Amino acid sequence: MSLTSAAEKQVAVAAVRRACVLASSVFNKLVKNETLTKDDKSPVTVADYSAQAVINTVLSRTFPDDPIVGEEDAADLRLESASTLRSRIVELANEALTADLRAGEQPTWGLGPDSAQTVEELLSTIDRGNYAGGRSGRMWALDPIDGTKGFLRGEQYAVCLALIINSRVELGVIGCPNLPVSASDPSGPRGCIFVAVRGQGAHQLPLDDPFSSTPTPISIPTFTQETLNLLESVEKAHAKLSFNEKVASNLGITRPPTRMDSQAKYCSLARGDGGVYLRMPTGVGYKEKIWDHAPGSLLVEEAGGVVSDSRGEPLDFGLGRTLGENFGVIAAGKHVHSKVLDAVKRVKEEEETSQ
Ligand SMILES: Nc1ncnc2c1ncn2[C@@H]1O[C@H](COP(=O)(O)OS(=O)(=O)O)[C@@H](OP(=O)(O)O)[C@H]1O
Ligand SMILES: [Mg+2]
Ligand SMILES: [Mg+2]
Ligand SMILES: [Mg+2]
């Protein structure tokens, strides 16, 4: 089934924008006790929880039958000890839901002055993200703050939302509050929304006015040996950066890699700021989550690129909340992708024979 209605796109853009406004406003006011450490030792902040509450509220009001695969859940917030955190999340989520940002939004989306929710409503709305995913049907994949560590450092992070139908990503929306509007002017204005609809291309919009602005089409340019470079994770625990270095040298790449948190990497690739997004598993058995790749992979495909794992197989969004056994991710323009795939295979072989 292809996406024929523009309603999903408009709703997703509105929801992502509200969450981005929330996240950037909260950044300067974050205090120490507003961050928790999850069981997997990764951080989660009041911004992650309240952004998930806001986006799930919008989706629940507009597409009440659609399940949501969201990164966060409210279990830790229900604890007695979390009362301060809970109140702050309720305050932030309601501020974002009731803010007067109406331009382009429909009255039926339930946003604006009368749309505040109670604590219990907000906690159960966060928990609407508990869907297990799977092969068939419609579902949304949500990463309310992707690159939480980048968010905490004041660097790149992204609010990421995708609509998946029968295991195929049909719509992807990514908000990047800290990403320069143009990579050629890194100290210029910041704040972009990227939108991809399957079969309709990839576009960039300004975060502060996504509805009245004309979307800018984006596509992956042709790279030369001199201009090609890698886009990679900042966190060493998230990807095997030593492997990337070998691939770069195997390909004769001379430009240094660009390190950036979050799916801003997919966005940068889609508009040509970097040539290859390479993410190889670190070997600790971590499974990639669908919300970390769904919108970004469609954006890159719609910008003329190819996204696969390190065997050249497509990413499978129908396996549940994760992408299954981790074979990494290679995303690049069509012609570059096959070269990177070959180089990855060569480096893997080299590593195997030297062991
Ligand atoms: N061990 C391990 N291996 C691979 N990936 C992991 C791992 N742990 C976490 N994550 C996920 O990485 C998401 C952010 O990673 P990025 O590479 O995009 O950014 S970063 O530069 O590493 O911060 C990050 O997303 P957020 O949790 O939304 O910030 C995680 O989903
Ligand atoms: Mg996280
Ligand atoms: Mg993430
Ligand atoms: Mg996240």
mmCIF file of C-alpha atoms and ligand atoms in Angstrom:
data_model
loop_
_atom_site.group_PDB
_atom_site.id
_atom_site.type_symbol
_atom_site.label_atom_id
_atom_site.label_comp_id
_atom_site.label_asym_id
_atom_site.label_seq_id
_atom_site.Cartn_x
_atom_site.Cartn_y
_atom_site.Cartn_z
ATOM 1 C CA MET A 1 0.000 0.000 0.000
ATOM 2 C CA SER A 2 1.412 3.378 -0.880
ATOM 3 C CA LEU A 3 0.694 6.527 0.996
ATOM 4 C CA THR A 4 -1.936 8.457 -0.885
ATOM 5 C CA SER A 5 -3.088 10.824 1.821
ATOM 6 C CA ALA A 6 -1.119 13.935 2.718
ATOM 7 C CA ALA A 7 -2.721 13.931 6.178
ATOM 8 C CA GLU A 8 -0.099 11.667 7.740
ATOM 9 C CA LYS A 9 2.681 13.879 6.456
ATOM 10 C CA GLN A 10 1.139 17.080 7.807
ATOM 11 C CA VAL A 11 0.381 15.524 11.187
ATOM 12 C CA ALA A 12 3.886 14.056 11.471
ATOM 13 C CA VAL A 13 5.510 17.392 10.612
ATOM 14 C CA ALA A 14 3.350 19.228 13.167
ATOM 15 C CA ALA A 15 4.091 16.664 15.881
ATOM 16 C CA VAL A 16 7.843 16.623 15.204
ATOM 17 C CA ARG A 17 7.969 20.423 15.151
ATOM 18 C CA ARG A 18 6.246 20.702 18.545
ATOM 19 C CA ALA A 19 8.646 18.154 20.016
ATOM 20 C CA CYS A 20 11.644 20.030 18.556
ATOM 21 C CA VAL A 21 10.474 23.327 20.048
ATOM 22 C CA LEU A 22 10.071 21.559 23.391
ATOM 23 C CA ALA A 23 13.520 19.955 23.231
ATOM 24 C CA SER A 24 15.377 23.113 22.290
ATOM 25 C CA SER A 25 13.607 25.168 24.929
ATOM 26 C CA VAL A 26 14.317 22.590 27.618
ATOM 27 C CA PHE A 27 18.029 22.290 26.782
ATOM 28 C CA ASN A 28 19.052 25.564 28.401
ATOM 29 C CA LYS A 29 17.001 24.813 31.510
ATOM 30 C CA LEU A 30 18.009 21.180 32.087
ATOM 31 C CA VAL A 31 19.136 20.539 35.618
ATOM 32 C CA LYS A 32 21.098 17.613 36.973
ATOM 33 C CA ASN A 33 18.237 15.514 38.325
ATOM 34 C CA GLU A 34 16.300 15.715 35.057
ATOM 35 C CA THR A 35 18.224 12.837 33.488
ATOM 36 C CA LEU A 36 17.850 9.141 34.323
ATOM 37 C CA THR A 37 20.083 6.228 33.392
ATOM 38 C CA LYS A 38 18.174 3.365 31.784
ATOM 39 C CA ASP A 39 18.848 -0.332 32.393
ATOM 40 C CA ASP A 40 21.123 -0.411 29.313
ATOM 41 C CA LYS A 41 23.119 2.484 30.924
ATOM 42 C CA SER A 42 21.995 4.986 28.270
ATOM 43 C CA PRO A 43 20.661 8.385 29.372
ATOM 44 C CA VAL A 44 17.045 9.550 29.089
ATOM 45 C CA THR A 45 15.974 13.076 29.960
ATOM 46 C CA VAL A 46 12.735 14.925 30.675
ATOM 47 C CA ALA A 47 12.937 16.049 27.036
ATOM 48 C CA ASP A 48 12.859 12.437 25.702
ATOM 49 C CA TYR A 49 9.808 11.571 27.834
ATOM 50 C CA SER A 50 7.857 14.762 27.184
ATOM 51 C CA ALA A 51 8.630 14.709 23.453
ATOM 52 C CA GLN A 52 7.297 11.127 23.270
ATOM 53 C CA ALA A 53 4.204 12.243 25.236
ATOM 54 C CA VAL A 54 3.573 15.093 22.793
ATOM 55 C CA ILE A 55 4.023 13.072 19.603
ATOM 56 C CA ASN A 56 2.015 10.109 20.887
ATOM 57 C CA THR A 57 -0.782 12.510 21.920
ATOM 58 C CA VAL A 58 -0.936 13.988 18.422
ATOM 59 C CA LEU A 59 -0.893 10.526 16.803
ATOM 60 C CA SER A 60 -3.533 9.199 19.211
ATOM 61 C CA ARG A 61 -5.828 12.105 18.412
ATOM 62 C CA THR A 62 -5.374 11.878 14.653
ATOM 63 C CA PHE A 63 -4.881 8.158 13.988
ATOM 64 C CA PRO A 64 -6.309 6.500 17.118
ATOM 65 C CA ASP A 65 -6.110 2.972 15.702
ATOM 66 C CA ASP A 66 -2.442 3.136 14.715
ATOM 67 C CA PRO A 67 0.009 1.375 17.061
ATOM 68 C CA ILE A 68 3.280 3.099 17.972
ATOM 69 C CA VAL A 69 6.747 1.613 18.440
ATOM 70 C CA GLY A 70 8.346 4.305 20.616
ATOM 71 C CA GLU A 71 11.713 4.185 22.354
ATOM 72 C CA GLU A 72 10.623 5.306 25.823
ATOM 73 C CA ASP A 73 8.155 3.911 28.352
ATOM 74 C CA ALA A 74 6.717 5.369 31.543
ATOM 75 C CA ALA A 75 7.608 2.578 34.003
ATOM 76 C CA ASP A 76 10.381 4.562 35.735
ATOM 77 C CA LEU A 77 8.161 7.649 35.874
ATOM 78 C CA ARG A 78 5.463 5.838 37.845
ATOM 79 C CA LEU A 79 7.855 5.175 40.744
ATOM 80 C CA GLU A 80 7.288 7.084 43.976
ATOM 81 C CA SER A 81 10.832 8.456 43.743
ATOM 82 C CA ALA A 82 10.154 10.042 40.313
ATOM 83 C CA SER A 83 7.563 12.596 41.414
ATOM 84 C CA THR A 84 9.688 15.684 40.588
ATOM 85 C CA LEU A 85 10.626 14.285 37.195
ATOM 86 C CA ARG A 86 6.977 13.360 36.542
ATOM 87 C CA SER A 87 5.704 16.866 37.316
ATOM 88 C CA ARG A 88 8.337 18.429 35.094
ATOM 89 C CA ILE A 89 7.380 16.134 32.192
ATOM 90 C CA VAL A 90 3.694 16.966 32.617
ATOM 91 C CA GLU A 91 4.533 20.667 32.662
ATOM 92 C CA LEU A 92 6.718 20.452 29.538
ATOM 93 C CA ALA A 93 4.370 18.199 27.551
ATOM 94 C CA ASN A 94 1.350 20.382 28.300
ATOM 95 C CA GLU A 95 3.306 23.521 27.452
ATOM 96 C CA ALA A 96 4.167 22.005 24.062
ATOM 97 C CA LEU A 97 0.625 20.700 23.411
ATOM 98 C CA THR A 98 -1.065 23.995 24.281
ATOM 99 C CA ALA A 99 1.464 26.354 22.642
ATOM 100 C CA ASP A 100 0.019 28.663 20.027
ATOM 101 C CA LEU A 101 1.780 27.343 16.905
ATOM 102 C CA ARG A 102 -1.365 26.918 14.843
ATOM 103 C CA ALA A 103 -0.144 27.906 11.373
ATOM 104 C CA GLY A 104 -0.720 24.873 9.157
ATOM 105 C CA GLU A 105 -2.304 22.742 11.892
ATOM 106 C CA GLN A 106 -5.903 21.498 11.718
ATOM 107 C CA PRO A 107 -8.359 22.093 14.615
ATOM 108 C CA THR A 108 -9.163 18.330 14.616
ATOM 109 C CA TRP A 109 -5.588 17.510 15.678
ATOM 110 C CA GLY A 110 -6.478 18.615 19.205
ATOM 111 C CA LEU A 111 -3.560 21.007 19.635
ATOM 112 C CA GLY A 112 -3.701 24.464 21.153
ATOM 113 C CA PRO A 113 -4.947 26.144 24.349
ATOM 114 C CA ASP A 114 -7.506 23.494 25.437
ATOM 115 C CA SER A 115 -5.410 20.394 24.838
ATOM 116 C CA ALA A 116 -3.641 19.859 28.195
ATOM 117 C CA GLN A 117 -3.696 16.350 29.696
ATOM 118 C CA THR A 118 -3.586 14.936 33.220
ATOM 119 C CA VAL A 119 -0.550 13.114 34.631
ATOM 120 C CA GLU A 120 -2.200 9.707 34.192
ATOM 121 C CA GLU A 121 -3.243 10.516 30.620
ATOM 122 C CA LEU A 122 0.289 11.571 29.734
ATOM 123 C CA LEU A 123 1.892 8.491 31.299
ATOM 124 C CA SER A 124 -0.443 6.136 29.465
ATOM 125 C CA THR A 125 0.122 8.125 26.277
ATOM 126 C CA ILE A 126 3.892 7.592 26.640
ATOM 127 C CA ASP A 127 3.147 3.871 27.080
ATOM 128 C CA ARG A 128 1.229 3.777 23.807
ATOM 129 C CA GLY A 129 4.762 3.436 22.384
ATOM 130 C CA ASN A 130 4.991 -0.130 23.726
ATOM 131 C CA TYR A 131 3.840 -1.820 20.523
ATOM 132 C CA ALA A 132 5.917 -4.866 19.623
ATOM 133 C CA GLY A 133 6.045 -4.132 15.880
ATOM 134 C CA GLY A 134 5.856 -6.893 13.280
ATOM 135 C CA ARG A 135 5.481 -7.868 9.684
ATOM 136 C CA SER A 136 2.021 -6.548 8.766
ATOM 137 C CA GLY A 137 -0.210 -3.536 9.238
ATOM 138 C CA ARG A 138 0.343 0.147 9.925
ATOM 139 C CA MET A 139 2.581 1.366 12.730
ATOM 140 C CA TRP A 140 4.516 4.465 13.682
ATOM 141 C CA ALA A 141 8.160 4.259 14.796
ATOM 142 C CA LEU A 142 9.202 7.051 17.134
ATOM 143 C CA ASP A 143 12.518 8.177 18.581
ATOM 144 C CA PRO A 144 11.531 11.277 20.563
ATOM 145 C CA ILE A 145 15.170 12.334 20.978
ATOM 146 C CA ASP A 146 17.661 10.428 18.894
ATOM 147 C CA GLY A 147 21.225 11.103 20.000
ATOM 148 C CA THR A 148 20.353 11.873 23.629
ATOM 149 C CA LYS A 149 24.075 12.149 24.368
ATOM 150 C CA GLY A 150 24.423 14.713 21.580
ATOM 151 C CA PHE A 151 21.421 16.587 22.989
ATOM 152 C CA LEU A 152 23.085 16.694 26.416
ATOM 153 C CA ARG A 153 26.345 17.948 24.862
ATOM 154 C CA GLY A 154 24.487 20.714 22.982
ATOM 155 C CA GLU A 155 25.442 19.084 19.680
ATOM 156 C CA GLN A 156 23.379 17.185 17.099
ATOM 157 C CA TYR A 157 20.212 15.303 17.988
ATOM 158 C CA ALA A 158 17.008 14.584 16.085
ATOM 159 C CA VAL A 159 13.301 14.016 16.660
ATOM 160 C CA CYS A 160 12.453 11.065 14.438
ATOM 161 C CA LEU A 161 9.098 9.706 13.282
ATOM 162 C CA ALA A 162 8.233 7.170 10.581
ATOM 163 C CA LEU A 163 5.108 5.488 9.301
ATOM 164 C CA ILE A 164 5.666 1.831 8.435
ATOM 165 C CA ILE A 165 3.063 -0.104 6.441
ATOM 166 C CA ASN A 166 3.500 -3.848 5.972
ATOM 167 C CA SER A 167 7.205 -3.621 6.962
ATOM 168 C CA ARG A 168 7.956 -0.844 4.485
ATOM 169 C CA VAL A 169 8.724 2.712 5.569
ATOM 170 C CA GLU A 170 6.258 4.961 3.716
ATOM 171 C CA LEU A 171 6.866 8.281 5.474
ATOM 172 C CA GLY A 172 9.814 9.678 7.412
ATOM 173 C CA VAL A 173 10.041 12.988 9.252
ATOM 174 C CA ILE A 174 13.197 14.089 11.096
ATOM 175 C CA GLY A 175 13.559 17.352 13.010
ATOM 176 C CA CYS A 176 17.122 18.568 13.674
ATOM 177 C CA PRO A 177 17.005 21.705 15.863
ATOM 178 C CA ASN A 178 20.801 22.164 15.942
ATOM 179 C CA LEU A 179 21.611 21.355 12.320
ATOM 180 C CA PRO A 180 22.680 24.346 10.190
ATOM 181 C CA VAL A 181 20.161 25.110 7.452
ATOM 182 C CA SER A 182 23.075 24.994 5.035
ATOM 183 C CA ALA A 183 26.256 23.014 5.660
ATOM 184 C CA SER A 184 28.163 25.656 3.705
ATOM 185 C CA ASP A 185 27.273 28.175 6.418
ATOM 186 C CA PRO A 186 27.943 26.243 9.641
ATOM 187 C CA SER A 187 27.582 29.286 11.869
ATOM 188 C CA GLY A 188 24.417 30.454 10.058
ATOM 189 C CA PRO A 189 20.782 29.734 11.003
ATOM 190 C CA ARG A 190 19.973 26.340 12.507
ATOM 191 C CA GLY A 191 16.887 24.134 12.649
ATOM 192 C CA CYS A 192 15.675 21.867 9.832
ATOM 193 C CA ILE A 193 12.904 19.377 9.226
ATOM 194 C CA PHE A 194 13.493 16.627 6.666
ATOM 195 C CA VAL A 195 10.528 14.879 5.069
ATOM 196 C CA ALA A 196 10.415 11.842 2.803
ATOM 197 C CA VAL A 197 7.329 10.191 1.347
ATOM 198 C CA ARG A 198 7.931 6.987 -0.610
ATOM 199 C CA GLY A 199 7.872 7.786 -4.313
ATOM 200 C CA GLN A 200 7.666 11.535 -3.707
ATOM 201 C CA GLY A 201 11.286 12.476 -3.014
ATOM 202 C CA ALA A 202 13.148 13.970 -0.067
ATOM 203 C CA HIS A 203 12.712 17.545 1.126
ATOM 204 C CA GLN A 204 14.073 19.989 3.671
ATOM 205 C CA LEU A 205 11.954 22.595 5.475
ATOM 206 C CA PRO A 206 12.803 25.297 7.992
ATOM 207 C CA LEU A 207 11.951 24.165 11.528
ATOM 208 C CA ASP A 208 10.499 27.532 12.521
ATOM 209 C CA ASP A 209 7.992 27.693 9.656
ATOM 210 C CA PRO A 210 7.487 24.309 7.997
ATOM 211 C CA PHE A 211 3.954 24.850 6.698
ATOM 212 C CA SER A 212 4.159 28.124 4.801
ATOM 213 C CA SER A 213 7.625 27.550 3.358
ATOM 214 C CA THR A 214 8.261 25.889 0.020
ATOM 215 C CA PRO A 215 10.005 22.553 0.644
ATOM 216 C CA THR A 216 13.526 22.366 -0.789
ATOM 217 C CA PRO A 217 14.105 19.115 -2.712
ATOM 218 C CA ILE A 218 17.324 17.417 -1.625
ATOM 219 C CA SER A 219 19.372 14.726 -3.353
ATOM 220 C CA ILE A 220 22.724 13.026 -3.035
ATOM 221 C CA PRO A 221 25.285 14.620 -5.369
ATOM 222 C CA THR A 222 28.065 12.868 -7.238
ATOM 223 C CA PHE A 223 31.225 12.622 -5.165
ATOM 224 C CA THR A 224 34.807 12.413 -6.371
ATOM 225 C CA GLN A 225 37.644 10.612 -4.609
ATOM 226 C CA GLU A 226 38.663 14.002 -3.142
ATOM 227 C CA THR A 227 35.219 15.052 -1.888
ATOM 228 C CA LEU A 228 33.986 11.711 -0.520
ATOM 229 C CA ASN A 229 34.004 11.210 3.255
ATOM 230 C CA LEU A 230 32.372 9.112 5.957
ATOM 231 C CA LEU A 231 29.607 10.143 8.357
ATOM 232 C CA GLU A 232 29.915 8.251 11.609
ATOM 233 C CA SER A 233 28.841 8.069 15.256
ATOM 234 C CA VAL A 234 30.381 10.192 17.961
ATOM 235 C CA GLU A 235 30.040 7.492 20.614
ATOM 236 C CA LYS A 236 32.680 4.771 20.310
ATOM 237 C CA ALA A 237 30.313 2.302 21.956
ATOM 238 C CA HIS A 238 27.735 2.748 19.166
ATOM 239 C CA ALA A 239 29.792 1.796 16.125
ATOM 240 C CA LYS A 240 33.172 0.230 15.312
ATOM 241 C CA LEU A 241 35.069 3.331 14.249
ATOM 242 C CA SER A 242 38.379 1.471 13.798
ATOM 243 C CA PHE A 243 36.645 -0.565 11.055
ATOM 244 C CA ASN A 244 35.497 2.657 9.368
ATOM 245 C CA GLU A 245 39.077 3.897 9.266
ATOM 246 C CA LYS A 246 40.169 0.750 7.418
ATOM 247 C CA VAL A 247 37.264 1.053 4.941
ATOM 248 C CA ALA A 248 38.130 4.701 4.295
ATOM 249 C CA SER A 249 41.747 3.856 3.589
ATOM 250 C CA ASN A 250 40.704 0.877 1.427
ATOM 251 C CA LEU A 251 38.608 3.279 -0.650
ATOM 252 C CA GLY A 252 41.411 5.836 -0.841
ATOM 253 C CA ILE A 253 39.317 8.417 1.048
ATOM 254 C CA THR A 254 41.477 11.301 2.207
ATOM 255 C CA ARG A 255 38.895 13.664 3.758
ATOM 256 C CA PRO A 256 38.495 13.112 7.504
ATOM 257 C CA PRO A 257 35.192 11.624 8.705
ATOM 258 C CA THR A 258 32.366 13.784 10.021
ATOM 259 C CA ARG A 259 31.229 12.598 13.440
ATOM 260 C CA MET A 260 27.713 13.493 14.400
ATOM 261 C CA ASP A 261 25.122 12.051 16.784
ATOM 262 C CA SER A 262 21.717 10.787 15.685
ATOM 263 C CA GLN A 263 19.888 10.426 12.363
ATOM 264 C CA ALA A 264 21.221 13.877 11.476
ATOM 265 C CA LYS A 265 23.800 11.630 9.743
ATOM 266 C CA TYR A 266 21.143 10.314 7.337
ATOM 267 C CA CYS A 267 19.931 13.913 6.797
ATOM 268 C CA SER A 268 23.464 15.143 6.090
ATOM 269 C CA LEU A 269 23.985 12.291 3.645
ATOM 270 C CA ALA A 270 20.662 12.982 1.894
ATOM 271 C CA ARG A 271 21.625 16.589 1.182
ATOM 272 C CA GLY A 272 25.236 15.822 0.261
ATOM 273 C CA ASP A 273 27.115 17.072 3.333
ATOM 274 C CA GLY A 274 28.865 13.706 3.565
ATOM 275 C CA GLY A 275 29.128 10.726 1.243
ATOM 276 C CA VAL A 276 28.759 7.508 3.266
ATOM 277 C CA TYR A 277 27.021 6.659 6.554
ATOM 278 C CA LEU A 278 28.810 3.575 7.890
ATOM 279 C CA ARG A 279 27.748 1.951 11.170
ATOM 280 C CA MET A 280 29.350 -1.387 11.966
ATOM 281 C CA PRO A 281 28.460 -3.438 15.057
ATOM 282 C CA THR A 282 30.868 -3.259 17.972
ATOM 283 C CA GLY A 283 30.465 -6.957 18.672
ATOM 284 C CA VAL A 284 28.673 -6.770 22.020
ATOM 285 C CA GLY A 285 25.410 -8.183 20.661
ATOM 286 C CA TYR A 286 23.507 -4.865 20.494
ATOM 287 C CA LYS A 287 20.508 -5.013 18.166
ATOM 288 C CA GLU A 288 19.721 -1.857 16.204
ATOM 289 C CA LYS A 289 16.259 -0.415 16.882
ATOM 290 C CA ILE A 290 13.785 0.336 14.089
ATOM 291 C CA TRP A 291 13.231 3.911 15.347
ATOM 292 C CA ASP A 292 16.967 4.657 14.876
ATOM 293 C CA HIS A 293 16.834 3.909 11.133
ATOM 294 C CA ALA A 294 13.276 3.969 9.738
ATOM 295 C CA PRO A 295 12.855 7.642 8.754
ATOM 296 C CA GLY A 296 16.543 8.157 7.911
ATOM 297 C CA SER A 297 16.702 5.184 5.577
ATOM 298 C CA LEU A 298 13.655 6.342 3.580
ATOM 299 C CA LEU A 299 15.063 9.875 3.412
ATOM 300 C CA VAL A 300 18.309 8.580 1.903
ATOM 301 C CA GLU A 301 16.499 6.297 -0.555
ATOM 302 C CA GLU A 302 14.236 9.140 -1.668
ATOM 303 C CA ALA A 303 17.329 11.339 -2.093
ATOM 304 C CA GLY A 304 18.652 8.777 -4.581
ATOM 305 C CA GLY A 305 20.700 6.613 -2.241
ATOM 306 C CA VAL A 306 20.840 2.990 -1.164
ATOM 307 C CA VAL A 307 20.638 1.680 2.406
ATOM 308 C CA SER A 308 21.617 -1.869 3.281
ATOM 309 C CA ASP A 309 23.369 -3.887 5.948
ATOM 310 C CA SER A 310 27.025 -4.878 5.547
ATOM 311 C CA ARG A 311 26.014 -7.963 3.527
ATOM 312 C CA GLY A 312 24.146 -5.768 1.048
ATOM 313 C CA GLU A 313 20.738 -6.930 2.340
ATOM 314 C CA PRO A 314 17.958 -4.368 2.878
ATOM 315 C CA LEU A 315 17.102 -3.414 6.482
ATOM 316 C CA ASP A 316 14.062 -5.380 7.660
ATOM 317 C CA PHE A 317 11.530 -3.246 9.540
ATOM 318 C CA GLY A 318 9.123 -6.174 9.962
ATOM 319 C CA LEU A 319 10.980 -8.110 12.658
ATOM 320 C CA GLY A 320 9.610 -6.278 15.697
ATOM 321 C CA ARG A 321 11.189 -3.433 17.667
ATOM 322 C CA THR A 322 14.690 -4.269 16.425
ATOM 323 C CA LEU A 323 16.291 -4.922 13.040
ATOM 324 C CA GLY A 324 17.254 -8.413 14.236
ATOM 325 C CA GLU A 325 20.783 -9.778 14.134
ATOM 326 C CA ASN A 326 23.132 -6.834 13.714
ATOM 327 C CA PHE A 327 24.991 -6.676 10.394
ATOM 328 C CA GLY A 328 25.500 -2.924 10.543
ATOM 329 C CA VAL A 329 24.323 -0.241 8.135
ATOM 330 C CA ILE A 330 25.792 1.148 4.920
ATOM 331 C CA ALA A 331 24.040 4.154 3.404
ATOM 332 C CA ALA A 332 25.365 6.044 0.393
ATOM 333 C CA GLY A 333 24.578 7.317 -3.079
ATOM 334 C CA LYS A 334 23.826 4.544 -5.607
ATOM 335 C CA HIS A 335 27.272 4.383 -7.222
ATOM 336 C CA VAL A 336 29.274 4.862 -4.059
ATOM 337 C CA HIS A 337 27.235 2.242 -2.158
ATOM 338 C CA SER A 338 28.468 -0.741 -4.208
ATOM 339 C CA LYS A 339 32.087 0.409 -3.807
ATOM 340 C CA VAL A 340 31.673 0.742 -0.034
ATOM 341 C CA LEU A 341 30.018 -2.663 0.161
ATOM 342 C CA ASP A 342 33.004 -4.212 -1.652
ATOM 343 C CA ALA A 343 35.466 -2.383 0.594
ATOM 344 C CA VAL A 344 33.575 -3.531 3.708
ATOM 345 C CA LYS A 345 33.774 -7.118 2.472
ATOM 346 C CA ARG A 346 37.520 -6.759 1.792
ATOM 347 C CA VAL A 347 38.208 -5.319 5.245
ATOM 348 C CA LYS A 348 36.126 -8.069 6.880
ATOM 349 C CA GLU A 349 38.177 -10.696 5.031
ATOM 350 C CA GLU A 350 41.443 -8.974 6.000
ATOM 351 C CA GLU A 351 40.348 -8.950 9.639
ATOM 352 C CA GLU A 352 39.351 -12.612 9.507
ATOM 353 C CA THR A 353 42.625 -13.757 7.941
ATOM 354 C CA SER A 354 44.744 -11.725 10.367
ATOM 355 C CA GLN A 355 43.039 -13.346 13.392
HETATM 356 N N1 LIG B 1 25.665 -0.299 22.052
HETATM 357 C C1 LIG B 1 25.082 0.364 21.070
HETATM 358 N N2 LIG B 1 25.403 0.106 19.797
HETATM 359 C C2 LIG B 1 24.848 0.773 18.793
HETATM 360 N N3 LIG B 1 23.911 1.731 18.970
HETATM 361 C C3 LIG B 1 23.542 2.028 20.216
HETATM 362 C C4 LIG B 1 24.105 1.376 21.328
HETATM 363 N N4 LIG B 1 23.555 1.895 22.440
HETATM 364 C C5 LIG B 1 22.677 2.824 22.037
HETATM 365 N N5 LIG B 1 22.664 2.900 20.705
HETATM 366 C C6 LIG B 1 21.811 3.733 19.854
HETATM 367 O O1 LIG B 1 22.558 4.747 19.231
HETATM 368 C C7 LIG B 1 21.698 5.875 19.072
HETATM 369 C C8 LIG B 1 22.457 7.111 18.822
HETATM 370 O O2 LIG B 1 23.585 6.721 18.148
HETATM 371 P P1 LIG B 1 24.224 7.474 16.981
HETATM 372 O O3 LIG B 1 25.298 6.650 16.425
HETATM 373 O O4 LIG B 1 23.192 7.922 16.021
HETATM 374 O O5 LIG B 1 24.792 8.752 17.664
HETATM 375 S S1 LIG B 1 26.043 8.794 18.587
HETATM 376 O O6 LIG B 1 26.994 9.607 17.916
HETATM 377 O O7 LIG B 1 26.540 7.455 18.819
HETATM 378 O O8 LIG B 1 25.526 9.398 19.811
HETATM 379 C C9 LIG B 1 20.981 5.877 20.355
HETATM 380 O O9 LIG B 1 19.785 6.552 20.173
HETATM 381 P P2 LIG B 1 19.105 7.346 21.397
HETATM 382 O O10 LIG B 1 18.992 6.363 22.540
HETATM 383 O O11 LIG B 1 17.786 7.678 20.801
HETATM 384 O O12 LIG B 1 19.958 8.505 21.666
HETATM 385 C C10 LIG B 1 20.742 4.396 20.656
HETATM 386 O O13 LIG B 1 19.517 3.935 20.187
HETATM 387 MG MG MG B 2 17.950 6.320 24.082
HETATM 388 MG MG MG B 3 17.940 6.789 18.854
HETATM 389 MG MG MG B 4 16.098 8.321 21.689
#
